[in-house]
Coordinates of N, CA and C in Angstrom, one line a residue:
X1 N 131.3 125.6 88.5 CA 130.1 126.0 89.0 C 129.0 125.0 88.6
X2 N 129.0 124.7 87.3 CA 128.1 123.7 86.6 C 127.8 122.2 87.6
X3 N 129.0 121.8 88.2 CA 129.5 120.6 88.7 C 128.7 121.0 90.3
X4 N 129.1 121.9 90.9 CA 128.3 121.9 92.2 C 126.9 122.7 92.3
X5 N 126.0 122.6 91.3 CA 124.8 123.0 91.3 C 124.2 121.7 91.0
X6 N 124.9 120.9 90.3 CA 124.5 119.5 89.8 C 124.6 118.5 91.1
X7 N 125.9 118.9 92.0 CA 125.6 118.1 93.3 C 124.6 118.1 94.5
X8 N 123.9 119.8 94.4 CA 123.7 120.1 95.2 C 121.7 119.9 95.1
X9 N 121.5 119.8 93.4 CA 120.6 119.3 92.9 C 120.2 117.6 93.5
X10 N 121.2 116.9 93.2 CA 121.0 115.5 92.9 C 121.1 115.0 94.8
X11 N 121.6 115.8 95.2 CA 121.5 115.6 97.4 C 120.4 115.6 97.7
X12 N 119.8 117.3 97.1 CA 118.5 117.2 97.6 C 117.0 116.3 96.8
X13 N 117.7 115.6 95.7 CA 116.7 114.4 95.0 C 116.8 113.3 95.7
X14 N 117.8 113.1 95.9 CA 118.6 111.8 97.2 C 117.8 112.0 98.6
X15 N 117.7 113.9 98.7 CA 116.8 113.6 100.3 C 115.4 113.5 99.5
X16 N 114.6 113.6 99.0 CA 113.6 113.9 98.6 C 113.0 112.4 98.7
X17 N 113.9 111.8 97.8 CA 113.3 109.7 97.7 C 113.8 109.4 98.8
X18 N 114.9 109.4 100.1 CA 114.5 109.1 100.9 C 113.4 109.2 102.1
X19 N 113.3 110.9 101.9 CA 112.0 111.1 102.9 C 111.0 110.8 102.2
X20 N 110.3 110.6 101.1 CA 109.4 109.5 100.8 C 109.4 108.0 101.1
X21 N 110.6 107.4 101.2 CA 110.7 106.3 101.5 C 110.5 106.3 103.0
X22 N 111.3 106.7 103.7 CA 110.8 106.6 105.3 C 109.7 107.1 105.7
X23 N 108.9 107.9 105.0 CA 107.3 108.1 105.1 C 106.4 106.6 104.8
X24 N 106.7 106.3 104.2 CA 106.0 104.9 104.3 C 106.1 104.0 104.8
X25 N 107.3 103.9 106.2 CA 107.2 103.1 107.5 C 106.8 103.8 108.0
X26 N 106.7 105.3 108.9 CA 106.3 105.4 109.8 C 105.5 106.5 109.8
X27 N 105.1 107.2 108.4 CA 103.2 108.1 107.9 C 103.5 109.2 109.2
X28 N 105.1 109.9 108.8 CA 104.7 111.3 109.4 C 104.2 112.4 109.0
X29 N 103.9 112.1 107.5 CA 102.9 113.4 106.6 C 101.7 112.8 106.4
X30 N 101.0 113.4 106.6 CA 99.6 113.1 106.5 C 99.4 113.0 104.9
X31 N 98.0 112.3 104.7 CA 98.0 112.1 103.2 C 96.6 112.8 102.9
X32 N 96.4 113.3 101.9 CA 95.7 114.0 101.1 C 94.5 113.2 101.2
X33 N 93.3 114.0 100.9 CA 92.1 113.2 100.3 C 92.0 113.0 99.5
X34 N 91.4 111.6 99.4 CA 91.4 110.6 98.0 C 89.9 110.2 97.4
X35 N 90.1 110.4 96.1 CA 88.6 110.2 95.8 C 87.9 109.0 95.4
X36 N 87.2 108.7 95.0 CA 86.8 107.0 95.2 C 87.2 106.2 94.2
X37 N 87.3 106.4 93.4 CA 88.7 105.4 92.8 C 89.7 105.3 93.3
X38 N 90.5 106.5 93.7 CA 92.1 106.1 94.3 C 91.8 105.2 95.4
X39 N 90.6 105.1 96.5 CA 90.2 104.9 97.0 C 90.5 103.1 96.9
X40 N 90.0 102.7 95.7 CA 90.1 101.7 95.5 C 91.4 100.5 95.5
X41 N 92.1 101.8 94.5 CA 93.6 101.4 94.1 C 93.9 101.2 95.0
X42 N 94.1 102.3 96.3 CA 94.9 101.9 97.2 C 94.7 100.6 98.3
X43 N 93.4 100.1 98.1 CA 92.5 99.2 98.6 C 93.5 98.0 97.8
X44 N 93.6 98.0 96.9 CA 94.1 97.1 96.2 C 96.0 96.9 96.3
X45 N 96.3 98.1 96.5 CA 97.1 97.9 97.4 C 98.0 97.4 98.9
X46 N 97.1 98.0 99.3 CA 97.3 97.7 100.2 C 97.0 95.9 100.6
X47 N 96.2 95.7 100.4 CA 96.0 94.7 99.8 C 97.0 93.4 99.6
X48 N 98.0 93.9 99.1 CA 99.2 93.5 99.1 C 100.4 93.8 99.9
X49 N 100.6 93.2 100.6 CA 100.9 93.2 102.0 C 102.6 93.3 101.8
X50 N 103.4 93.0 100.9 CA 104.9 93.5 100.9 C 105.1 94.5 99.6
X51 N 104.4 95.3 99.2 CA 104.6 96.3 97.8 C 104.9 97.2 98.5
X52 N 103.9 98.2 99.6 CA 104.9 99.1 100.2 C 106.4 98.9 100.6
X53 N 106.2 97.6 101.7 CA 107.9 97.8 102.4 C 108.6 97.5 101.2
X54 N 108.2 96.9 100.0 CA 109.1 97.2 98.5 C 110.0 98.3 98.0
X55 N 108.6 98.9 97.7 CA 109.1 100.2 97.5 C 109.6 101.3 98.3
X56 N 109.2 101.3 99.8 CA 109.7 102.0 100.6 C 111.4 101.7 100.4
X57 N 112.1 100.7 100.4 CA 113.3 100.3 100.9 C 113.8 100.4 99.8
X58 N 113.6 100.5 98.1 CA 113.6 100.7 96.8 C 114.3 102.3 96.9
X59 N 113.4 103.0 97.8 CA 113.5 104.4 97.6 C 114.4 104.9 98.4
X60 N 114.4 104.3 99.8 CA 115.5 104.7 100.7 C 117.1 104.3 100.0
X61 N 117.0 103.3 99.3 CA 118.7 102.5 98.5 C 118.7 103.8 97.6
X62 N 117.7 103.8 96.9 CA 117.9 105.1 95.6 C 118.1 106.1 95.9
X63 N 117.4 106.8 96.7 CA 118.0 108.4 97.5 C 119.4 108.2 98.4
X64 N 119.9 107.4 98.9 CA 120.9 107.4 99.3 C 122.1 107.0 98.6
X65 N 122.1 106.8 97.1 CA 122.6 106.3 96.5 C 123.0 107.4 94.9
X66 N 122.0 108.1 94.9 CA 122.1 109.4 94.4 C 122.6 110.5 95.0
X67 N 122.5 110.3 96.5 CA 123.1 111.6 97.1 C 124.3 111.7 97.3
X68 N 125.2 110.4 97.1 CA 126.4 110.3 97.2 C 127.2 110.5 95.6
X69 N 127.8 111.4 95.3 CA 128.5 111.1 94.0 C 129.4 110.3 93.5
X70 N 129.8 109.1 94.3 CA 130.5 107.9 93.4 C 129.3 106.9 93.1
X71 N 128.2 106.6 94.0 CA 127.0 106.0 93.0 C 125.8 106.7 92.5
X72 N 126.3 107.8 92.3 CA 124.8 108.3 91.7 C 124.3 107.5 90.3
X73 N 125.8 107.3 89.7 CA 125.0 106.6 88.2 C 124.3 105.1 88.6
X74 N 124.8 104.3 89.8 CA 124.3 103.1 90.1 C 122.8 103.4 91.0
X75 N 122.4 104.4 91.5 CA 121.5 105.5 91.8 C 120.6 105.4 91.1

């Protein structure tokens, strides 16, 4: 029982970073309001012109990589 609560856990962490990850190519959830600092950061961000597609593709390898149980520990 222990074993498939833990699978069924770590699937939906696996979908979780990848639908974060594919949010950041194609912004189908809207994003919150940000106050003037974040404001900035993300200015500064963005800014930098390959940190998202970084991290986006970071996240899509990692959630799909945890959802499968022979790489979750490489995950």
């Amino acid at each position: 029982m222990k074993n498939k609560i833990l699978t069924v856990l770590c699937v939906l962490f696996g979908l979780m970073m990848l639908n974060a990850g594919l949010n950041k190519f194609f912004n189908y959830m809207p994003m919150p309001e940000m106050s003037e600092e974040m404001m900035h950061v993300m200015g500064a961000l963005v800014a930098i012109k390959w940190i998202f597609p970084l991290v986006a593709i970071i996240e899509i390898i990692g959630g799909i990589l945890i959802a499968i149980p022979k790489t979750r520990a490489l995950g």
